[in-house]
Amino acid sequence: MTNDAQPRTQWLGRWGFVLAATGSAVGLGNVWKFPYMTGEYGGGAFVLVYLACILALGVPVMMTEIALGRRGRGSPIDAIRRVTAESGGRSPWSLLGWMAMACGFMILCFYVVVAGWSFSYLWKMLSGGLAGTSVDDMAAIFGANNANPFNLGFWSTLVTIITMLIVGKGVQAGIEKSVSWMMPGMVLMLLIMIVYGAFSGGFGDALHFLFAFNAGSLSSEGMLAAMGHAFFTLSLASGAILTYGSYLPRDASIGRTTLTVAVADTLVALMAGLAIFPVIFANGMEPGSGPGLIFMSLPLAFQAMPLGTLFGILFFVMLSMAALTSSISMVEATVSWLTDNKGISRRTAAWGTGIVLWIISTLAMLSFNVGADWTLAGKHFFDWLDYLTSRWMMPLGGLGVVLLAGFVLNSEVMREELGLSPVMHALWLFMVRYVSPLGIVVIFLDALGIATLEFAVQWPWLLLALAVITLIGEITSPRLKRTLCA
Ligand code: PHE
């Protein structure tokens, strides 16, 4: 049974939360997924939409999720139910919590496979298994690594076990502290590779590819992918950030923490792009090579650069750690819901979740070998898990969260939790009421072929008018109330 009055575990101060949330956000999404998606969707335009989505959707949704978690002090399902009830809202809103929990779990089912790649490449680096001199050699090594289900299964099982050991023992805090050396370490490794890339001959092409805006390359599918990735990379709408927020002390500033996490996450992604694409262009590799992109390109750089083996080992150590600090955050919502509601211990909850995870992730792992022909509408099970969560469930969950906060909850609740100045609060309100929902809906409609983006050109005026109304309302309403009550 839940005991609402029971004090909930809290982070050790503001940094505890920042480390954990950064650990959750920075992961394979930044170093593995961002570069390969940028490659697939044509570069600069994708990057621009992704950055716009981080600002217009990611930041407001993250602030809201942390606030909901802290106010509701529970797993996404319990927290949303409590906060909504407090404002006299209806319980169906807690469906958002269910969807978030399902989403976090589904992501985990393919995430452990990719984390397994990172661990296996660390092993290859250590054991000299990455000797190869061309893109073809590297593609063959990546292919061989996937072809044997026992090999691939070994690594994803290992990731599953480590994740559940950490979560079951409740020692996340210890692991999350590693973010304080891992993040600077990762940034340093990426910097070294960027400097190497700057001399490798592919740097100009990489810069152009990443930052030259070419509207022609912007497909509806690419816009949807960029929006989904903004949610994915910030660990939103998947229970992770909301549940972490439920452990946040009252006095921590939600606005500042959110900005810290979002900036760190974005920097790592952009740096990963700058580190990887020079290698790709210098070696004449195809940017749209798919999920194997970093595993087929980076080892080539490690082969060629001075102290490459050492750097390669350090790089994969950090990538594997970054993957773990993300994977533990994906389990947290489920484990916290099970322990709060089912009266079972943390350890039982973690291992129970782990067994189900192992079964489903094994099916996802088989997409790369024995199940190569098991496709539905051209997608493997692995791809379906990624597609459903990133393209649809997370943006839909994000939409739900902003609508709940913008229109359903009592405005005092959010004002109290966020503790922003009137102007900043008005800005937040304006984002969650208008910019974020309209942005999400328009990208959805565009992807479904129901509407095109052209009418969005009319927006600036509409949005400006709404902004002014929100600002005036915000600044005057508390004052008005005070005057009326006096
Ligand atoms: N943000 C993580 C990454 O970029 C992935 C993640 C998604 C973590 C959802 C938690 C929840 O790797």
Short mmCIF file of C-alpha atoms and ligand atoms in Angstrom, two decimals:
data_model
loop_
_atom_site.label_atom_id
_atom_site.label_comp_id
_atom_site.label_asym_id
_atom_site.label_seq_id
_atom_site.Cartn_x
_atom_site.Cartn_y
_atom_site.Cartn_z
CA MET A 1 0.00 0.00 0.00
CA THR A 2 1.09 3.51 -0.62
CA ASN A 3 1.47 5.71 2.33
CA ASP A 4 1.17 9.25 1.09
CA ALA A 5 2.47 10.71 4.32
CA GLN A 6 5.63 8.64 4.29
CA PRO A 7 8.68 10.74 3.46
CA ARG A 8 10.19 9.68 0.15
CA THR A 9 13.87 9.10 -0.41
CA GLN A 10 15.54 12.24 -1.65
CA TRP A 11 18.65 13.06 -3.60
CA LEU A 12 21.59 14.46 -1.72
CA GLY A 13 21.06 18.09 -2.58
CA ARG A 14 20.68 19.70 -5.94
CA TRP A 15 23.68 18.00 -7.53
CA GLY A 16 22.38 14.53 -6.81
CA PHE A 17 19.42 15.15 -9.04
CA VAL A 18 21.41 16.95 -11.71
CA LEU A 19 23.89 14.07 -11.88
CA ALA A 20 21.16 11.46 -12.06
CA ALA A 21 19.10 13.33 -14.64
CA THR A 22 22.17 14.09 -16.73
CA GLY A 23 23.18 10.46 -16.46
CA SER A 24 19.75 9.46 -17.68
CA ALA A 25 19.69 11.97 -20.53
CA VAL A 26 23.23 11.52 -21.82
CA GLY A 27 23.57 8.06 -23.26
CA LEU A 28 23.39 6.06 -26.43
CA GLY A 29 20.81 8.56 -27.68
CA ASN A 30 23.50 11.19 -27.98
CA VAL A 31 26.43 9.20 -29.26
CA TRP A 32 24.78 6.34 -31.17
CA LYS A 33 21.31 7.48 -32.20
CA PHE A 34 21.75 11.18 -32.91
CA PRO A 35 24.57 10.73 -35.46
CA TYR A 36 22.93 7.86 -37.30
CA MET A 37 19.57 9.61 -37.49
CA THR A 38 21.23 12.82 -38.65
CA GLY A 39 22.91 10.74 -41.34
CA GLU A 40 19.69 9.07 -42.32
CA TYR A 41 17.60 12.24 -42.48
CA GLY A 42 20.05 14.33 -44.42
CA GLY A 43 21.98 16.47 -41.92
CA GLY A 44 21.52 20.19 -41.20
CA ALA A 45 17.76 20.45 -41.48
CA PHE A 46 17.26 17.50 -39.15
CA VAL A 47 19.70 19.03 -36.65
CA LEU A 48 17.88 22.35 -36.75
CA VAL A 49 14.45 20.81 -36.15
CA TYR A 50 15.94 18.68 -33.37
CA LEU A 51 17.40 21.78 -31.66
CA ALA A 52 14.12 23.67 -32.06
CA CYS A 53 12.26 20.73 -30.52
CA ILE A 54 14.66 20.58 -27.56
CA LEU A 55 13.93 24.26 -26.87
CA ALA A 56 10.24 24.44 -27.64
CA LEU A 57 9.12 21.00 -26.45
CA GLY A 58 11.90 19.35 -24.46
CA VAL A 59 12.63 22.09 -21.94
CA PRO A 60 8.99 22.91 -21.06
CA VAL A 61 8.06 19.21 -20.86
CA MET A 62 11.05 18.42 -18.67
CA MET A 63 10.23 21.23 -16.25
CA THR A 64 6.64 20.04 -16.09
CA GLU A 65 7.58 16.40 -15.54
CA ILE A 66 9.98 17.23 -12.72
CA ALA A 67 7.33 19.42 -11.11
CA LEU A 68 4.67 16.70 -11.46
CA GLY A 69 7.02 14.13 -9.96
CA ARG A 70 8.01 16.31 -7.03
CA ARG A 71 4.42 17.33 -6.34
CA GLY A 72 3.02 13.81 -6.65
CA ARG A 73 5.94 12.03 -4.94
CA GLY A 74 5.56 8.72 -6.71
CA SER A 75 5.85 6.68 -9.87
CA PRO A 76 4.37 8.41 -12.94
CA ILE A 77 1.03 6.67 -12.45
CA ASP A 78 0.67 7.59 -8.78
CA ALA A 79 2.16 11.06 -9.11
CA ILE A 80 -0.08 12.11 -11.98
CA ARG A 81 -3.14 10.65 -10.25
CA ARG A 82 -2.39 12.56 -7.04
CA VAL A 83 -1.56 15.87 -8.66
CA THR A 84 -4.63 15.70 -10.90
CA ALA A 85 -6.86 14.79 -7.96
CA GLU A 86 -5.49 17.71 -5.99
CA SER A 87 -6.81 20.00 -8.72
CA GLY A 88 -10.12 18.16 -8.89
CA GLY A 89 -9.22 16.61 -12.25
CA ARG A 90 -10.29 13.17 -13.44
CA SER A 91 -8.33 10.00 -12.96
CA PRO A 92 -8.03 9.06 -16.68
CA TRP A 93 -5.06 11.41 -16.77
CA SER A 94 -3.11 8.74 -14.94
CA LEU A 95 -3.24 6.80 -18.23
CA LEU A 96 -0.40 9.14 -19.16
CA GLY A 97 1.57 7.54 -16.36
CA TRP A 98 0.79 4.06 -17.66
CA MET A 99 1.87 5.00 -21.13
CA ALA A 100 5.09 6.54 -19.82
CA MET A 101 5.89 3.42 -17.84
CA ALA A 102 5.22 1.17 -20.82
CA CYS A 103 7.29 3.46 -23.00
CA GLY A 104 10.31 3.41 -20.67
CA PHE A 105 10.15 -0.36 -20.54
CA MET A 106 9.81 -0.76 -24.31
CA ILE A 107 12.80 1.51 -24.87
CA LEU A 108 14.80 -0.53 -22.42
CA CYS A 109 14.03 -3.68 -24.43
CA PHE A 110 16.04 -2.43 -27.40
CA TYR A 111 18.40 -0.21 -25.44
CA VAL A 112 20.07 -3.16 -23.72
CA VAL A 113 20.86 -4.60 -27.16
CA VAL A 114 22.63 -1.40 -28.23
CA ALA A 115 24.35 -1.11 -24.86
CA GLY A 116 25.46 -4.69 -25.51
CA TRP A 117 27.10 -3.48 -28.74
CA SER A 118 29.01 -0.91 -26.73
CA PHE A 119 30.19 -3.51 -24.20
CA SER A 120 31.17 -5.94 -26.94
CA TYR A 121 33.16 -3.23 -28.72
CA LEU A 122 34.93 -2.43 -25.48
CA TRP A 123 35.86 -6.09 -25.30
CA LYS A 124 37.00 -6.06 -28.92
CA MET A 125 39.14 -3.00 -28.24
CA LEU A 126 40.73 -4.72 -25.25
CA SER A 127 41.30 -8.00 -27.04
CA GLY A 128 42.44 -6.61 -30.37
CA GLY A 129 39.35 -7.77 -32.21
CA LEU A 130 38.95 -4.58 -34.21
CA ALA A 131 41.86 -4.90 -36.58
CA GLY A 132 40.70 -3.65 -39.93
CA THR A 133 41.67 -0.91 -42.28
CA SER A 134 38.63 -0.13 -44.36
CA VAL A 135 34.96 0.63 -44.01
CA ASP A 136 34.24 -2.79 -45.48
CA ASP A 137 36.35 -4.50 -42.82
CA MET A 138 34.47 -2.65 -40.11
CA ALA A 139 31.09 -3.44 -41.64
CA ALA A 140 32.11 -7.11 -41.72
CA ILE A 141 33.14 -7.02 -38.04
CA PHE A 142 29.85 -5.36 -37.08
CA GLY A 143 27.93 -7.91 -39.11
CA ALA A 144 29.78 -10.85 -37.57
CA ASN A 145 29.18 -9.47 -34.08
CA ASN A 146 25.44 -9.46 -34.78
CA ALA A 147 25.22 -12.71 -36.68
CA ASN A 148 25.76 -14.97 -33.71
CA PRO A 149 22.74 -14.80 -31.36
CA PHE A 150 24.74 -16.30 -28.50
CA ASN A 151 27.39 -13.63 -28.77
CA LEU A 152 24.92 -10.75 -29.05
CA GLY A 153 22.65 -12.32 -26.44
CA PHE A 154 25.56 -12.67 -24.05
CA TRP A 155 26.22 -8.93 -24.12
CA SER A 156 22.60 -7.79 -23.84
CA THR A 157 22.07 -10.28 -21.01
CA LEU A 158 25.13 -8.88 -19.27
CA VAL A 159 23.72 -5.35 -19.56
CA THR A 160 20.36 -6.56 -18.21
CA ILE A 161 22.02 -8.22 -15.22
CA ILE A 162 24.23 -5.23 -14.38
CA THR A 163 21.26 -2.86 -14.67
CA MET A 164 19.08 -4.96 -12.39
CA LEU A 165 21.91 -5.50 -9.89
CA ILE A 166 22.31 -1.75 -9.54
CA VAL A 167 18.59 -1.03 -9.35
CA GLY A 168 17.87 -3.99 -7.05
CA LYS A 169 20.53 -3.00 -4.60
CA GLY A 170 19.30 0.60 -4.71
CA VAL A 171 22.83 1.85 -5.24
CA GLN A 172 22.02 4.10 -8.19
CA ALA A 173 23.30 7.10 -6.27
CA GLY A 174 26.77 5.56 -6.29
CA ILE A 175 26.64 4.89 -10.01
CA GLU A 176 25.22 8.30 -10.74
CA LYS A 177 28.18 9.90 -9.00
CA SER A 178 30.25 8.39 -11.78
CA VAL A 179 28.57 10.96 -14.03
CA SER A 180 30.79 13.57 -12.39
CA TRP A 181 33.90 12.02 -13.95
CA MET A 182 32.26 10.25 -16.85
CA MET A 183 30.72 13.36 -18.36
CA PRO A 184 33.94 15.39 -18.39
CA GLY A 185 35.71 12.24 -19.57
CA MET A 186 33.27 11.77 -22.41
CA VAL A 187 33.56 15.42 -23.40
CA LEU A 188 37.36 15.12 -23.36
CA MET A 189 37.32 11.98 -25.52
CA LEU A 190 34.97 13.63 -27.97
CA LEU A 191 37.21 16.72 -28.04
CA ILE A 192 40.25 14.58 -28.82
CA MET A 193 38.34 12.96 -31.66
CA ILE A 194 37.10 16.30 -32.94
CA VAL A 195 40.68 17.59 -33.01
CA TYR A 196 41.75 14.42 -34.80
CA GLY A 197 38.85 14.85 -37.21
CA ALA A 198 39.85 18.45 -37.84
CA PHE A 199 43.08 17.16 -39.39
CA SER A 200 41.64 14.14 -41.12
CA GLY A 201 40.29 15.82 -44.20
CA GLY A 202 36.62 15.21 -43.60
CA PHE A 203 36.00 18.06 -41.18
CA GLY A 204 34.75 20.66 -43.65
CA ASP A 205 32.27 18.20 -45.11
CA ALA A 206 31.14 17.24 -41.63
CA LEU A 207 30.54 20.85 -40.60
CA HIS A 208 28.63 21.48 -43.78
CA PHE A 209 26.58 18.32 -43.39
CA LEU A 210 25.65 19.06 -39.77
CA PHE A 211 25.02 22.76 -39.88
CA ALA A 212 24.15 23.82 -43.42
CA PHE A 213 20.41 24.20 -43.57
CA ASN A 214 18.97 22.63 -46.65
CA ALA A 215 15.19 22.86 -46.50
CA GLY A 216 14.86 20.41 -49.39
CA SER A 217 16.17 17.57 -47.25
CA LEU A 218 13.50 18.08 -44.63
CA SER A 219 10.94 15.30 -45.01
CA SER A 220 7.84 14.89 -42.87
CA GLU A 221 9.29 11.64 -41.65
CA GLY A 222 12.48 13.48 -40.71
CA MET A 223 10.54 16.13 -38.75
CA LEU A 224 8.72 13.43 -36.81
CA ALA A 225 12.00 11.65 -36.17
CA ALA A 226 13.65 14.86 -34.95
CA MET A 227 10.77 15.59 -32.58
CA GLY A 228 10.78 12.04 -31.25
CA HIS A 229 14.50 12.16 -30.76
CA ALA A 230 14.25 15.36 -28.71
CA PHE A 231 12.01 13.48 -26.27
CA PHE A 232 14.19 10.38 -26.35
CA THR A 233 17.46 12.16 -25.71
CA LEU A 234 16.07 14.06 -22.72
CA SER A 235 14.49 10.86 -21.29
CA LEU A 236 11.02 12.45 -21.38
CA ALA A 237 7.56 10.88 -21.44
CA SER A 238 9.05 7.57 -20.41
CA GLY A 239 8.79 7.79 -16.66
CA ALA A 240 12.50 8.37 -16.08
CA ILE A 241 12.63 12.11 -15.42
CA LEU A 242 9.24 12.22 -13.70
CA THR A 243 10.21 9.46 -11.28
CA TYR A 244 13.61 11.06 -10.61
CA GLY A 245 11.74 14.33 -9.98
CA SER A 246 9.76 12.59 -7.26
CA TYR A 247 12.98 12.33 -5.24
CA LEU A 248 13.87 16.00 -5.68
CA PRO A 249 13.99 18.16 -2.54
CA ARG A 250 11.56 21.04 -2.27
CA ASP A 251 14.12 23.80 -2.40
CA ALA A 252 15.86 22.80 -5.66
CA SER A 253 15.23 25.07 -8.63
CA ILE A 254 13.48 23.14 -11.39
CA GLY A 255 14.20 25.75 -14.05
CA ARG A 256 17.93 25.82 -13.48
CA THR A 257 18.29 22.05 -13.20
CA THR A 258 16.36 21.55 -16.42
CA LEU A 259 18.56 23.98 -18.30
CA THR A 260 21.72 22.34 -16.99
CA VAL A 261 20.58 18.90 -18.12
CA ALA A 262 19.30 20.08 -21.51
CA VAL A 263 22.47 22.05 -22.29
CA ALA A 264 24.78 19.19 -21.27
CA ASP A 265 22.77 16.71 -23.29
CA THR A 266 22.69 18.86 -26.41
CA LEU A 267 26.40 19.64 -26.23
CA VAL A 268 27.32 15.97 -26.02
CA ALA A 269 25.11 15.16 -29.02
CA LEU A 270 26.56 17.94 -31.17
CA MET A 271 30.09 17.00 -30.14
CA ALA A 272 29.41 13.38 -31.02
CA GLY A 273 28.28 14.53 -34.46
CA LEU A 274 31.43 16.60 -34.87
CA ALA A 275 33.58 13.65 -33.80
CA ILE A 276 31.94 11.06 -36.01
CA PHE A 277 31.10 12.70 -39.32
CA PRO A 278 34.70 13.70 -40.22
CA VAL A 279 35.64 10.01 -39.97
CA ILE A 280 32.67 9.11 -42.13
CA PHE A 281 33.48 11.60 -44.87
CA ALA A 282 37.24 11.05 -44.75
CA ASN A 283 36.64 7.33 -45.36
CA GLY A 284 34.01 7.77 -48.03
CA MET A 285 31.37 6.13 -45.88
CA GLU A 286 27.64 6.59 -46.44
CA PRO A 287 26.15 8.85 -43.66
CA GLY A 288 22.85 6.97 -43.95
CA SER A 289 24.38 3.60 -43.02
CA GLY A 290 21.89 3.06 -40.21
CA PRO A 291 22.25 1.93 -36.60
CA GLY A 292 25.74 0.51 -37.10
CA LEU A 293 27.13 3.92 -38.09
CA ILE A 294 29.31 4.70 -35.08
CA PHE A 295 30.47 1.11 -34.69
CA MET A 296 31.61 0.96 -38.29
CA SER A 297 33.24 4.40 -38.38
CA LEU A 298 34.84 5.19 -35.01
CA PRO A 299 37.08 2.10 -34.86
CA LEU A 300 38.65 3.29 -38.11
CA ALA A 301 39.70 6.51 -36.40
CA PHE A 302 41.00 4.60 -33.38
CA GLN A 303 43.09 2.47 -35.73
CA ALA A 304 44.63 5.48 -37.36
CA MET A 305 45.20 7.95 -34.54
CA PRO A 306 48.17 8.03 -32.14
CA LEU A 307 47.36 6.17 -28.88
CA GLY A 308 44.21 5.03 -30.67
CA THR A 309 43.78 1.78 -28.75
CA LEU A 310 43.96 3.59 -25.42
CA PHE A 311 41.49 6.25 -26.57
CA GLY A 312 39.25 3.59 -28.03
CA ILE A 313 39.15 1.67 -24.77
CA LEU A 314 38.43 4.83 -22.78
CA PHE A 315 35.74 5.83 -25.26
CA PHE A 316 33.85 2.55 -25.03
CA VAL A 317 34.20 2.47 -21.24
CA MET A 318 32.50 5.84 -21.10
CA LEU A 319 29.86 4.97 -23.65
CA SER A 320 29.03 1.80 -21.72
CA MET A 321 28.82 3.73 -18.45
CA ALA A 322 26.65 6.37 -20.10
CA ALA A 323 24.37 3.60 -21.34
CA LEU A 324 24.07 2.15 -17.85
CA THR A 325 23.21 5.45 -16.18
CA SER A 326 20.41 5.71 -18.76
CA SER A 327 19.20 2.12 -18.53
CA ILE A 328 18.88 2.27 -14.74
CA SER A 329 16.68 5.33 -15.11
CA MET A 330 14.33 3.48 -17.46
CA VAL A 331 13.63 0.77 -14.89
CA GLU A 332 13.07 3.21 -12.06
CA ALA A 333 9.44 4.05 -12.91
CA THR A 334 8.40 0.39 -13.01
CA VAL A 335 10.34 -0.56 -9.89
CA SER A 336 9.05 2.42 -7.97
CA TRP A 337 5.46 1.60 -8.99
CA LEU A 338 5.86 -2.06 -8.01
CA THR A 339 7.40 -1.31 -4.60
CA ASP A 340 4.87 1.42 -3.80
CA ASN A 341 1.78 -0.50 -4.88
CA LYS A 342 2.49 -4.21 -4.71
CA GLY A 343 4.23 -4.35 -1.37
CA ILE A 344 7.28 -6.14 -2.78
CA SER A 345 10.91 -5.35 -2.10
CA ARG A 346 13.08 -3.37 -4.43
CA ARG A 347 15.14 -6.43 -5.18
CA THR A 348 12.16 -8.61 -6.11
CA ALA A 349 10.73 -5.80 -8.24
CA ALA A 350 14.02 -5.34 -10.07
CA TRP A 351 14.59 -9.04 -10.79
CA GLY A 352 10.95 -9.59 -11.80
CA THR A 353 11.22 -6.69 -14.22
CA GLY A 354 14.58 -8.03 -15.36
CA ILE A 355 13.17 -11.43 -16.32
CA VAL A 356 10.42 -9.93 -18.48
CA LEU A 357 12.97 -7.53 -19.93
CA TRP A 358 15.34 -10.38 -20.74
CA ILE A 359 12.66 -12.28 -22.66
CA ILE A 360 11.51 -9.30 -24.73
CA SER A 361 15.00 -7.92 -25.33
CA THR A 362 16.12 -11.35 -26.51
CA LEU A 363 13.38 -11.19 -29.14
CA ALA A 364 14.65 -7.74 -30.11
CA MET A 365 18.21 -9.05 -30.27
CA LEU A 366 17.13 -11.84 -32.62
CA SER A 367 16.14 -9.17 -35.19
CA PHE A 368 19.85 -9.05 -36.11
CA ASN A 369 20.38 -12.74 -36.74
CA VAL A 370 17.96 -15.69 -36.70
CA GLY A 371 14.95 -13.38 -36.87
CA ALA A 372 16.26 -11.37 -39.80
CA ASP A 373 13.16 -12.35 -41.79
CA TRP A 374 10.64 -11.69 -39.06
CA THR A 375 9.38 -8.34 -40.21
CA LEU A 376 6.07 -6.56 -40.14
CA ALA A 377 5.55 -3.78 -42.66
CA GLY A 378 9.27 -3.90 -43.38
CA LYS A 379 10.32 -3.40 -39.76
CA HIS A 380 11.92 -5.84 -37.36
CA PHE A 381 10.78 -6.14 -33.76
CA PHE A 382 13.80 -4.07 -32.71
CA ASP A 383 12.79 -1.30 -35.14
CA TRP A 384 9.16 -1.45 -34.03
CA LEU A 385 10.10 -0.87 -30.40
CA ASP A 386 12.13 2.17 -31.38
CA TYR A 387 9.58 3.45 -33.89
CA LEU A 388 6.52 3.16 -31.66
CA THR A 389 8.18 4.75 -28.64
CA SER A 390 10.16 7.56 -30.26
CA ARG A 391 7.83 8.60 -33.04
CA TRP A 392 4.45 8.20 -31.37
CA MET A 393 4.32 7.33 -27.70
CA MET A 394 6.77 9.92 -26.40
CA PRO A 395 5.46 12.93 -28.35
CA LEU A 396 1.91 11.84 -27.46
CA GLY A 397 2.88 11.52 -23.80
CA GLY A 398 4.59 14.91 -23.95
CA LEU A 399 1.43 16.39 -25.45
CA GLY A 400 -0.60 14.93 -22.61
CA VAL A 401 1.78 16.33 -20.00
CA VAL A 402 1.70 19.89 -21.35
CA LEU A 403 -2.08 19.86 -21.79
CA LEU A 404 -2.51 18.58 -18.24
CA ALA A 405 -0.24 21.25 -16.81
CA GLY A 406 -1.45 24.06 -19.05
CA PHE A 407 -5.18 23.57 -18.88
CA VAL A 408 -6.25 21.05 -16.25
CA LEU A 409 -4.19 21.61 -13.14
CA ASN A 410 -4.94 24.41 -10.77
CA SER A 411 -2.55 27.17 -11.80
CA GLU A 412 -1.32 27.63 -8.24
CA VAL A 413 0.02 24.08 -8.13
CA MET A 414 2.49 24.65 -10.92
CA ARG A 415 3.30 28.15 -9.79
CA GLU A 416 4.25 26.79 -6.39
CA GLU A 417 6.27 23.84 -7.69
CA LEU A 418 8.16 25.73 -10.38
CA GLY A 419 8.77 28.82 -8.25
CA LEU A 420 9.57 31.00 -11.26
CA SER A 421 9.42 34.79 -11.50
CA PRO A 422 6.11 36.06 -12.99
CA VAL A 423 7.71 36.71 -16.37
CA MET A 424 9.41 33.32 -16.53
CA HIS A 425 6.24 31.63 -15.35
CA ALA A 426 4.29 33.37 -18.09
CA LEU A 427 6.86 32.15 -20.59
CA TRP A 428 6.56 28.58 -19.30
CA LEU A 429 2.77 28.79 -19.39
CA PHE A 430 2.83 30.18 -22.90
CA MET A 431 5.05 27.29 -24.00
CA VAL A 432 2.99 24.51 -22.42
CA ARG A 433 -0.34 25.97 -23.46
CA TYR A 434 0.39 26.95 -27.02
CA VAL A 435 3.85 26.42 -28.47
CA SER A 436 4.47 22.84 -27.36
CA PRO A 437 0.98 21.42 -28.09
CA LEU A 438 0.73 23.19 -31.45
CA GLY A 439 4.23 22.07 -32.38
CA ILE A 440 3.53 18.44 -31.55
CA VAL A 441 0.13 18.38 -33.22
CA VAL A 442 1.37 20.04 -36.40
CA ILE A 443 4.30 17.64 -36.74
CA PHE A 444 1.91 14.71 -36.18
CA LEU A 445 -0.58 16.02 -38.75
CA ASP A 446 2.21 16.60 -41.21
CA ALA A 447 3.59 13.08 -40.71
CA LEU A 448 0.13 11.57 -41.14
CA GLY A 449 -0.28 13.54 -44.34
CA ILE A 450 -3.36 15.32 -42.97
CA ALA A 451 -1.98 18.85 -43.14
CA THR A 452 1.14 20.48 -44.42
CA LEU A 453 3.41 22.80 -42.55
CA GLU A 454 2.66 25.71 -44.81
CA PHE A 455 -0.02 27.24 -42.66
CA ALA A 456 2.48 27.39 -39.84
CA VAL A 457 3.90 30.43 -41.60
CA GLN A 458 0.96 32.36 -40.19
CA TRP A 459 1.91 31.40 -36.70
CA PRO A 460 4.32 34.04 -35.51
CA TRP A 461 1.53 36.62 -35.28
CA LEU A 462 -0.90 34.28 -33.62
CA LEU A 463 1.75 33.15 -31.17
CA LEU A 464 2.82 36.71 -30.43
CA ALA A 465 -0.75 37.67 -29.61
CA LEU A 466 -1.14 34.64 -27.33
CA ALA A 467 2.18 35.44 -25.67
CA VAL A 468 1.09 38.96 -24.84
CA ILE A 469 -2.22 37.73 -23.43
CA THR A 470 -0.49 35.10 -21.28
CA LEU A 471 2.05 37.59 -20.00
CA ILE A 472 -0.53 40.20 -19.10
CA GLY A 473 -2.69 37.55 -17.44
CA GLU A 474 0.22 36.22 -15.42
CA ILE A 475 1.50 39.54 -14.24
CA THR A 476 -1.87 40.95 -13.33
CA SER A 477 -3.68 37.95 -11.90
CA PRO A 478 -1.84 37.41 -8.57
CA ARG A 479 -1.80 41.15 -8.05
CA LEU A 480 -5.47 41.42 -8.88
CA LYS A 481 -6.26 38.66 -6.46
CA ARG A 482 -4.25 40.32 -3.75
CA THR A 483 -5.95 43.66 -4.37
CA LEU A 484 -9.39 42.05 -4.34
CA CYS A 485 -8.69 40.14 -1.14
CA ALA A 486 -7.26 43.13 0.70
N1 PHE B 1 18.04 9.74 -22.90
C1 PHE B 1 18.65 8.45 -23.03
C2 PHE B 1 19.72 8.52 -24.11
O1 PHE B 1 19.80 9.50 -24.81
C3 PHE B 1 17.65 7.39 -23.36
C4 PHE B 1 16.47 7.33 -22.44
C5 PHE B 1 15.20 7.39 -22.96
C6 PHE B 1 16.65 7.21 -21.05
C7 PHE B 1 14.11 7.34 -22.12
C8 PHE B 1 15.55 7.15 -20.21
C9 PHE B 1 14.27 7.20 -20.75
O2 PHE B 1 20.46 7.61 -24.29
#
